[in-house]
Coordinates of N, CA and C in Angstrom, one line a residue:
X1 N 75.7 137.9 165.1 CA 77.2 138.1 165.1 C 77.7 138.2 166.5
X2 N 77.4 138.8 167.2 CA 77.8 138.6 169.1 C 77.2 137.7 169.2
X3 N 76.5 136.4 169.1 CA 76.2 135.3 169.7 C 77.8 134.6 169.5
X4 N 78.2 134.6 168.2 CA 79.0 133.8 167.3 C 80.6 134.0 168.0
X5 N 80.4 135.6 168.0 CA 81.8 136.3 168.8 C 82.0 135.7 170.3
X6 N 80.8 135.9 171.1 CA 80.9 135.1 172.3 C 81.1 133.5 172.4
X7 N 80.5 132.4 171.3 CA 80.7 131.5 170.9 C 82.1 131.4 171.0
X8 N 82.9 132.3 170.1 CA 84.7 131.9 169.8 C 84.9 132.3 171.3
X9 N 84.8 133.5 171.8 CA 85.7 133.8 172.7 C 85.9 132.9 174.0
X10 N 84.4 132.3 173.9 CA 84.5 131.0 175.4 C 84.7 130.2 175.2
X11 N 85.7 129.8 173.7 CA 86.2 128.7 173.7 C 87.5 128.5 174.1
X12 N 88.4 127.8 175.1 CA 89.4 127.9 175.5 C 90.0 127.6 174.4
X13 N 90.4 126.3 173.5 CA 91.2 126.1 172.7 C 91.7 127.7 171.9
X14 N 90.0 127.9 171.4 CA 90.7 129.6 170.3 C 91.3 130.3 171.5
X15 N 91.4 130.4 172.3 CA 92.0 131.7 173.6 C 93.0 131.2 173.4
X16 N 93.6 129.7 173.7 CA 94.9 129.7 173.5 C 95.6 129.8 172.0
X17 N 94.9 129.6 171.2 CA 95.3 130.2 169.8 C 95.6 131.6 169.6
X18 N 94.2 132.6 170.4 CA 94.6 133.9 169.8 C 96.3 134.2 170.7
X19 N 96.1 133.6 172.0 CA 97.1 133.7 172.7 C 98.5 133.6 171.8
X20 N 98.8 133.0 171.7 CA 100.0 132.3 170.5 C 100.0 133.3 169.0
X21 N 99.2 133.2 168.4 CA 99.4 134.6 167.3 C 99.3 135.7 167.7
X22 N 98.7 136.2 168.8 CA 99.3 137.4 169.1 C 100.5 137.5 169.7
X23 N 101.3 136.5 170.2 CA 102.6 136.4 170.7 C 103.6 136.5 169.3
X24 N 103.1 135.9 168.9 CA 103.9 135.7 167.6 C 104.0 137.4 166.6
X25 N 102.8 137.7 166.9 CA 102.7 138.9 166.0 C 103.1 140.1 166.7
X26 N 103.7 140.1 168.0 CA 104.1 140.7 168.7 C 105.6 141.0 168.6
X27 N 106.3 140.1 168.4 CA 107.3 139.6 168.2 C 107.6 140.5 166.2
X28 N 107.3 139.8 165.5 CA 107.0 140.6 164.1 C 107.0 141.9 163.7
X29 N 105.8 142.2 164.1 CA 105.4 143.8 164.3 C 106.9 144.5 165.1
X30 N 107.1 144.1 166.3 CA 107.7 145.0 167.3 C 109.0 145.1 165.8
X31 N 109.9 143.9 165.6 CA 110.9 144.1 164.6 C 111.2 144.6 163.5
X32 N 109.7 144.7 163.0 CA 109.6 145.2 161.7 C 109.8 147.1 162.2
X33 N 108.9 147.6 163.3 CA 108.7 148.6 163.5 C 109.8 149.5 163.9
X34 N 110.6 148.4 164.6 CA 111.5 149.1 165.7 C 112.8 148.8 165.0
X35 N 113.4 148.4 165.0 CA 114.4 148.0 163.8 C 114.9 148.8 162.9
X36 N 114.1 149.5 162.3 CA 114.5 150.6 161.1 C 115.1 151.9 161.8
X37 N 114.4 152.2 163.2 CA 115.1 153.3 163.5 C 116.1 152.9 164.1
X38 N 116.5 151.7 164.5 CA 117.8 151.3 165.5 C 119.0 151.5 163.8
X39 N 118.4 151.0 162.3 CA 119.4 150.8 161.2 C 119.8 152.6 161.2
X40 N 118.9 153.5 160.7 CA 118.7 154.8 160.5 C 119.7 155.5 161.1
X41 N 119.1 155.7 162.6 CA 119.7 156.7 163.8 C 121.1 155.8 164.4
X42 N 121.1 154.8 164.6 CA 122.1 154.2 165.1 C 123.1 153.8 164.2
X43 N 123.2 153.2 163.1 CA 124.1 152.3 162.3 C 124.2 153.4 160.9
X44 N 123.1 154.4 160.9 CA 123.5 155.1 159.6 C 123.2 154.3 158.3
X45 N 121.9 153.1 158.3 CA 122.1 152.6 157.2 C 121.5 153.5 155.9
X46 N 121.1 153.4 154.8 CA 120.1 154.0 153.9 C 118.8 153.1 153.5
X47 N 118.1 154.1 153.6 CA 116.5 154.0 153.3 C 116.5 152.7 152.6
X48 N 117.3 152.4 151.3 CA 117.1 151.5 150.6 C 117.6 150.4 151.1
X49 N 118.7 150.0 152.0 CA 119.2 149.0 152.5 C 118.7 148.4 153.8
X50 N 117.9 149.5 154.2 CA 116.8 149.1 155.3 C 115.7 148.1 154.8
X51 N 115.2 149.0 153.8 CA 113.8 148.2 152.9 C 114.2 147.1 152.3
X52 N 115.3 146.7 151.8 CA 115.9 145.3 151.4 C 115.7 144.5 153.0
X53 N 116.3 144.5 153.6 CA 116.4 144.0 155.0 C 114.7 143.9 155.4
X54 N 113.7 144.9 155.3 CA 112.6 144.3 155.8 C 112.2 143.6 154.7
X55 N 112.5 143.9 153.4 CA 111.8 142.6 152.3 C 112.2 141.0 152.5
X56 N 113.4 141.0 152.7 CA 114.2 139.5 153.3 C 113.5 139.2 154.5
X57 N 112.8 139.8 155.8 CA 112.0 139.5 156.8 C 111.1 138.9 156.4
X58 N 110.1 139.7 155.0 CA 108.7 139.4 154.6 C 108.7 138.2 153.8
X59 N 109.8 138.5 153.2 CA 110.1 136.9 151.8 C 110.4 136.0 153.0
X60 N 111.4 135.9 153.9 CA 111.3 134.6 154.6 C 110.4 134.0 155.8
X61 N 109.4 135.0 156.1 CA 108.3 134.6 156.5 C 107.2 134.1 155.8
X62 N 107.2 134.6 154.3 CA 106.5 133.8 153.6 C 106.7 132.7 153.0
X63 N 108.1 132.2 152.6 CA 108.2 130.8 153.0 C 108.4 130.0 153.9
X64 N 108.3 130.6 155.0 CA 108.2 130.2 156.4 C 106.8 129.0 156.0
X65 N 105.5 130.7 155.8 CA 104.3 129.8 155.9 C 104.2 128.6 154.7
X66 N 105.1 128.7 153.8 CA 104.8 127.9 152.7 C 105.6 126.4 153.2
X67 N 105.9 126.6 154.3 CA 107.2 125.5 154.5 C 106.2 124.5 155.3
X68 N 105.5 125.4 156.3 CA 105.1 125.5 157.8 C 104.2 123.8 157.5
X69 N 103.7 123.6 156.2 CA 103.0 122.0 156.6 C 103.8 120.8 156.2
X70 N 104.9 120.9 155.8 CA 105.7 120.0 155.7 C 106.1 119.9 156.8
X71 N 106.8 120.5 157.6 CA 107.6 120.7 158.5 C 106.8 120.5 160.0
X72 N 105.6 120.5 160.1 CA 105.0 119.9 160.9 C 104.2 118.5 160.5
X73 N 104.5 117.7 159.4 CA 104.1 116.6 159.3 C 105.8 115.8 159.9
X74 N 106.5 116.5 159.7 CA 107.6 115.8 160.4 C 108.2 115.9 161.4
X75 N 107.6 117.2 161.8 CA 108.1 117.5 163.3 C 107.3 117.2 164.6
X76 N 105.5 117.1 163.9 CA 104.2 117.3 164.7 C 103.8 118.4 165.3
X77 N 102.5 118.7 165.2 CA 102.0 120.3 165.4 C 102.9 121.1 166.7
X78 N 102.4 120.2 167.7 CA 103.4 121.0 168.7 C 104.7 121.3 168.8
X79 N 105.7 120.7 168.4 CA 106.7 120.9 168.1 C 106.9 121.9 167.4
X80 N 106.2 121.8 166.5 CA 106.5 123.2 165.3 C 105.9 124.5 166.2
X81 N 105.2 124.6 167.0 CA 104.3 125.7 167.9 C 105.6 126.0 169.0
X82 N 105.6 125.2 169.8 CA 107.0 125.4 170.2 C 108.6 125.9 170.2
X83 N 108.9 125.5 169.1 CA 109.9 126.1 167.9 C 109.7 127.1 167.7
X84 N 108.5 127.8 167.1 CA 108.4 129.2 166.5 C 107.9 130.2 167.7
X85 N 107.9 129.7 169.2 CA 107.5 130.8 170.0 C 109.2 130.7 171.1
X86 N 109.5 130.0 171.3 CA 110.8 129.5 171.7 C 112.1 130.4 171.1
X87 N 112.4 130.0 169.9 CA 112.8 129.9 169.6 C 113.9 131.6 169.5
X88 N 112.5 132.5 169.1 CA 113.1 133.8 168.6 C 113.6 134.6 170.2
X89 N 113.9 133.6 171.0 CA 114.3 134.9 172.2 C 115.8 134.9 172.0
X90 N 116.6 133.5 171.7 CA 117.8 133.6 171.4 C 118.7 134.0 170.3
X91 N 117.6 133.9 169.1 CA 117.7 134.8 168.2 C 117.7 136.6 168.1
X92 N 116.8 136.9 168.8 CA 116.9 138.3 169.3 C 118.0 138.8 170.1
X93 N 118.6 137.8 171.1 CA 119.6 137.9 171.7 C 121.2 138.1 170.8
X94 N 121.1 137.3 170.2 CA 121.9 136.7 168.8 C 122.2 138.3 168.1
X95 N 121.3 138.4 167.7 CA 121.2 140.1 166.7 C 121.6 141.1 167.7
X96 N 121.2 141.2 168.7 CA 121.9 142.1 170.1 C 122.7 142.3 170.3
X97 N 123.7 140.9 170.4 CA 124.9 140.9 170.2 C 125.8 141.1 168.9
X98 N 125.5 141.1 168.0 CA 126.2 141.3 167.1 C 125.6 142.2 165.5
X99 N 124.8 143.0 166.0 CA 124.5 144.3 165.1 C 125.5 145.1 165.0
X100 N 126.2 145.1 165.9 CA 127.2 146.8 165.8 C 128.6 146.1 165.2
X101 N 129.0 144.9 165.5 CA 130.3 144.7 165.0 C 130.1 143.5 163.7
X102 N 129.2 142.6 163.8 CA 129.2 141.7 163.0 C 127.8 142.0 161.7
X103 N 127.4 142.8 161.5 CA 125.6 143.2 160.7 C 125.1 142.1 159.9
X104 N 126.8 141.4 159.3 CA 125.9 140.2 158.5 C 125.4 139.5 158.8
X105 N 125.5 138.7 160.1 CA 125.6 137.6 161.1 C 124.3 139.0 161.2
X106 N 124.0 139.4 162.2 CA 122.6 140.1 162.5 C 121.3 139.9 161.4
X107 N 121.8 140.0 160.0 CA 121.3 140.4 159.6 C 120.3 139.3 158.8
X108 N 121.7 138.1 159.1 CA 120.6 136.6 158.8 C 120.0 136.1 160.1
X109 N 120.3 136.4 161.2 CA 119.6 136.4 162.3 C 118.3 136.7 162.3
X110 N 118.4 138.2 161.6 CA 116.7 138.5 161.3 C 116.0 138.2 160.4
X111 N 116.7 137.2 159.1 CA 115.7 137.0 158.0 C 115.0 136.0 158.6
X112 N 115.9 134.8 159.5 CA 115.7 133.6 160.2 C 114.3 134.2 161.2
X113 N 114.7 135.1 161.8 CA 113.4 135.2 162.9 C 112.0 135.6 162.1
X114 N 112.3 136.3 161.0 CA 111.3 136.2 160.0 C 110.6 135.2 159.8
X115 N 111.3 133.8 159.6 CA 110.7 132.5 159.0 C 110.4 132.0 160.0
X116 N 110.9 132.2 161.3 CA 110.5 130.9 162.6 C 109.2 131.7 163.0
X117 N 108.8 133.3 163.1 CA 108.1 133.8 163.7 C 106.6 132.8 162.8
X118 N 106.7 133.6 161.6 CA 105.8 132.8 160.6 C 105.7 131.4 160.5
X119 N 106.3 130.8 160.7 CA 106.0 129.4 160.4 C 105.1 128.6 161.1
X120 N 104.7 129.0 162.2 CA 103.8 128.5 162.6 C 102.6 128.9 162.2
X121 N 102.2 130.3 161.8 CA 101.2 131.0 161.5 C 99.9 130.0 160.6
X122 N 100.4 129.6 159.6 CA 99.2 128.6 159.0 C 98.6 127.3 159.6
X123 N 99.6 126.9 160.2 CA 99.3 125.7 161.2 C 98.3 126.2 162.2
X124 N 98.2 127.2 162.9 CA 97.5 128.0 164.1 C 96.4 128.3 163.7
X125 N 95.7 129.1 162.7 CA 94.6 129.3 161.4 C 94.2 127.7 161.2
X126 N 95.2 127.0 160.6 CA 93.9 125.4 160.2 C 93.4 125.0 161.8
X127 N 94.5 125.4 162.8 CA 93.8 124.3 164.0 C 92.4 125.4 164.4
X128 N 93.0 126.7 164.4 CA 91.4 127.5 164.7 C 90.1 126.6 164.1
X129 N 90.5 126.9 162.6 CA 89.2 126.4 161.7 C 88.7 125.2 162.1
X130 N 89.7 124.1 162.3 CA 89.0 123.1 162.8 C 88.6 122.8 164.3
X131 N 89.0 123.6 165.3 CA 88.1 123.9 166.6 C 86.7 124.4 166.7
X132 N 86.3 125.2 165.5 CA 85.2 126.0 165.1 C 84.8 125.8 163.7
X133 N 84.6 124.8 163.2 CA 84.4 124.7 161.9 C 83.3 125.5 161.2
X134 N 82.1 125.6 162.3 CA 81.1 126.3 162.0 C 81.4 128.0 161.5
X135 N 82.5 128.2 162.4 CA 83.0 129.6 161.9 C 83.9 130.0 161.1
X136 N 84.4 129.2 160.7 CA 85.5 129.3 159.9 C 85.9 130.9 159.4
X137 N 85.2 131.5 158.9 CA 85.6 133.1 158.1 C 85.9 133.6 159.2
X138 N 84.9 133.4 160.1 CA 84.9 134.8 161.4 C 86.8 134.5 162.4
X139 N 86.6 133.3 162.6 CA 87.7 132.5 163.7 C 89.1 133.1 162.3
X140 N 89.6 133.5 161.4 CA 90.1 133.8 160.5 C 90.4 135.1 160.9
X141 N 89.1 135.3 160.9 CA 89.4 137.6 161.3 C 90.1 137.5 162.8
X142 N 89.5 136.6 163.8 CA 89.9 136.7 165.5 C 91.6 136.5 165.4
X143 N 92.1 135.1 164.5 CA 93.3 134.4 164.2 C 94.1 135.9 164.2
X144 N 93.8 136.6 162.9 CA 94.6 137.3 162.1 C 94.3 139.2 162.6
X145 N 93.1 138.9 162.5 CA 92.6 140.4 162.5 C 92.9 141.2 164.0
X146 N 92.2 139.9 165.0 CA 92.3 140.6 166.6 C 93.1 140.4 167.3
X147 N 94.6 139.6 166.6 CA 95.8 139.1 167.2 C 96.5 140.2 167.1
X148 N 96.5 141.2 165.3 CA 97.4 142.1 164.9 C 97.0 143.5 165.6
X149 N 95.6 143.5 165.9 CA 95.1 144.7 166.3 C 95.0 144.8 167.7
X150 N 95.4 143.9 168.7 CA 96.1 144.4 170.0 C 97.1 144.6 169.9
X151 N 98.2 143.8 168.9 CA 99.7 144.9 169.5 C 99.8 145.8 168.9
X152 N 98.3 146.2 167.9 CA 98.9 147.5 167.2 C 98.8 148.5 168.0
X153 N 97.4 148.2 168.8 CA 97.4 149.2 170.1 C 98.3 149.5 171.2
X154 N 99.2 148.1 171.0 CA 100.7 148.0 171.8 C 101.7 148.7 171.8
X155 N 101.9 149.3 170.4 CA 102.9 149.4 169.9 C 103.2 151.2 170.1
X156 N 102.5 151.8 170.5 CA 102.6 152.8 171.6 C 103.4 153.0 172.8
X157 N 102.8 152.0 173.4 CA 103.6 151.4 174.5 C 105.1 151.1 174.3
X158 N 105.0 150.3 173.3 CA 106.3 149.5 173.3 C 107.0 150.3 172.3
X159 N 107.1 151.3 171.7 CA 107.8 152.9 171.1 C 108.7 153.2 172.5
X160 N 107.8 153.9 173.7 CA 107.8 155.0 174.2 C 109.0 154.2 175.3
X161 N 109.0 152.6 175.2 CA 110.0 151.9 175.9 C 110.9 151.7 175.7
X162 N 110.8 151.5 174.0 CA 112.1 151.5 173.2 C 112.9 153.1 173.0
X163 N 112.4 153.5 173.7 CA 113.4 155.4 173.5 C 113.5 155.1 175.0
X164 N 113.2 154.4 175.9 CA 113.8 154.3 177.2 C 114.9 153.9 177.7
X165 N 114.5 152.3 177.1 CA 115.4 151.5 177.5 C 116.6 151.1 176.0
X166 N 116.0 151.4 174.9 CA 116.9 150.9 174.3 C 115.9 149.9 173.0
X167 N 116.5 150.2 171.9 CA 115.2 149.1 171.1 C 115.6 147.5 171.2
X168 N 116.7 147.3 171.0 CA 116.9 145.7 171.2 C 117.0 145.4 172.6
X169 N 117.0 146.1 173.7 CA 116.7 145.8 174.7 C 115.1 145.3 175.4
X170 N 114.4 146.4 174.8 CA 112.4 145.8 174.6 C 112.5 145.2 173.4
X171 N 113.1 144.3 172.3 CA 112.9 143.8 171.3 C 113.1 142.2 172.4
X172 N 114.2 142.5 173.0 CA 114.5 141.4 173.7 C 113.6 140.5 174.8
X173 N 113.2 141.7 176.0 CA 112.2 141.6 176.8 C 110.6 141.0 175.9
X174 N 110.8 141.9 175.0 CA 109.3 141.1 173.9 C 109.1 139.7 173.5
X175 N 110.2 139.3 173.8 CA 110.5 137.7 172.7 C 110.5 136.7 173.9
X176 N 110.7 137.6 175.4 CA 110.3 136.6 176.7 C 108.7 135.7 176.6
X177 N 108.0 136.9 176.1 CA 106.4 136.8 176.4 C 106.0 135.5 175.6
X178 N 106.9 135.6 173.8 CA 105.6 134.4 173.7 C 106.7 133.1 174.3
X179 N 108.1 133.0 174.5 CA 108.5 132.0 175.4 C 108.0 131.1 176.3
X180 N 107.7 132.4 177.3 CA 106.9 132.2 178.6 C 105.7 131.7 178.4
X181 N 104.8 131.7 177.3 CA 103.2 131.9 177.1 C 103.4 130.3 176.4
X182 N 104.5 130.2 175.8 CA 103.9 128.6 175.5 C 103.8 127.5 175.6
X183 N 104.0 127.6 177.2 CA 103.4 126.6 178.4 C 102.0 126.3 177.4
X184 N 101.5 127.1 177.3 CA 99.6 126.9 176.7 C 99.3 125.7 175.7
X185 N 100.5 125.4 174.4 CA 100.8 124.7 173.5 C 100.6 123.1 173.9
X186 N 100.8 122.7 175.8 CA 100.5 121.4 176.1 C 98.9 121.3 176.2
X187 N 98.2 122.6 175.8 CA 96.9 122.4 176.5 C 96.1 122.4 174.9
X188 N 97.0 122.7 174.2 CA 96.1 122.3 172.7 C 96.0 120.6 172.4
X189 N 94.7 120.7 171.5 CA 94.4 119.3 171.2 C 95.7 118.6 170.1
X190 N 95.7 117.3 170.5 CA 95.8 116.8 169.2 C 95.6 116.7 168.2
X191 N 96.7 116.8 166.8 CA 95.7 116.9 165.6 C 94.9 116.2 165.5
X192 N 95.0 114.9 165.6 CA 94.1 113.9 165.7 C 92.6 114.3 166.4
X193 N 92.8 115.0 167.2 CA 91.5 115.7 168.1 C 90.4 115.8 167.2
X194 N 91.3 117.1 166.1 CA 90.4 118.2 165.8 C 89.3 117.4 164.9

């Protein structure tokens, strides 16, 4: 099992995969987490209209992923990798501006960031699998398992910043990273590669 683990880890392609879902799930998590107390304490919404709002996140990230292989046969892998790390900084921006006076407009803002975050997610898992075919279960847990389990350990961090600076203000700054990070996406293979 540590042969196999060291096997994935020194493979650049998976590094830049975990790279990219953990960007992505950074982004997710931080929203899902941080969000409720900005509805709660700030806007006064109720418990139940909160949990509608994160079910509309989860339902349209799950059709995100159900969308995610159409939409890269017509868009092409990169493109769609692109789009869903890109994408959610102006979106975050978008809800920043207009939570306090506009919530509806916010509030499809974030079912949307739901679906862009996800949508690349299945596409990122098939290219693992097929970089490491031999590992396929394990490269699944690294995908999913060790991408969610650094920012969970993040998410300490990024609490203790959001009572600093402001939650959509580190919601914002968060949505730089996977931006910035997907320079990496020119250094993945071609489907055709795998």
């Amino acid at each position: 099992t540590l042969f196999r683990s060291v096997d994935i880890l020194s493979n650049k392609v998976m590094n830049n995969l975990m790279v990219i879902s953990m960007m992505k799930s950074l982004v997710t998590t931080s929203c899902c987490t941080l969000l409720p107390f900005l509805w709660r304490n700030e806007m006064h919404y109720s418990p139940l209209h909160i949990g509608i709002a994160l079910s509309l996140f989860v339902l349209a990230g799950g059709i995100g992923s159900m969308v995610s292989r159409s939409i890269e046969v017509s868009w092409g892998t990169k493109r769609l990798l692109y789009f869903s790390m890109i994408a959610t900084l102006p979106m975050i921006i978008l809800f920043h501006l207009t939570y306090q006076n506009h919530p509806i407009i916010s509030l499809i803002t974030f079912i949307v960031i739901g679906f862009t975050t996800m949508l690349a997610q299945p596409v990122t898992m098939v290219m693992a699998q097929k970089t490491l075919p031999q590992y396929k279960s394990i490269v699944a847990g690294f995908i999913n398992g060790f991408a969610w389990g650094v920012v969970a350990i993040a998410l300490s961090v990024i609490g203790i910043s959001a009572q600093h600076f402001g939650i959509t203000n580190v919601l914002i700054a968060l949505s730089i990273f996977p931006a910035l990070s997907s320079y990496i996406i020119k250094y993945l293979p071609r489907s055709e590669e795998h």
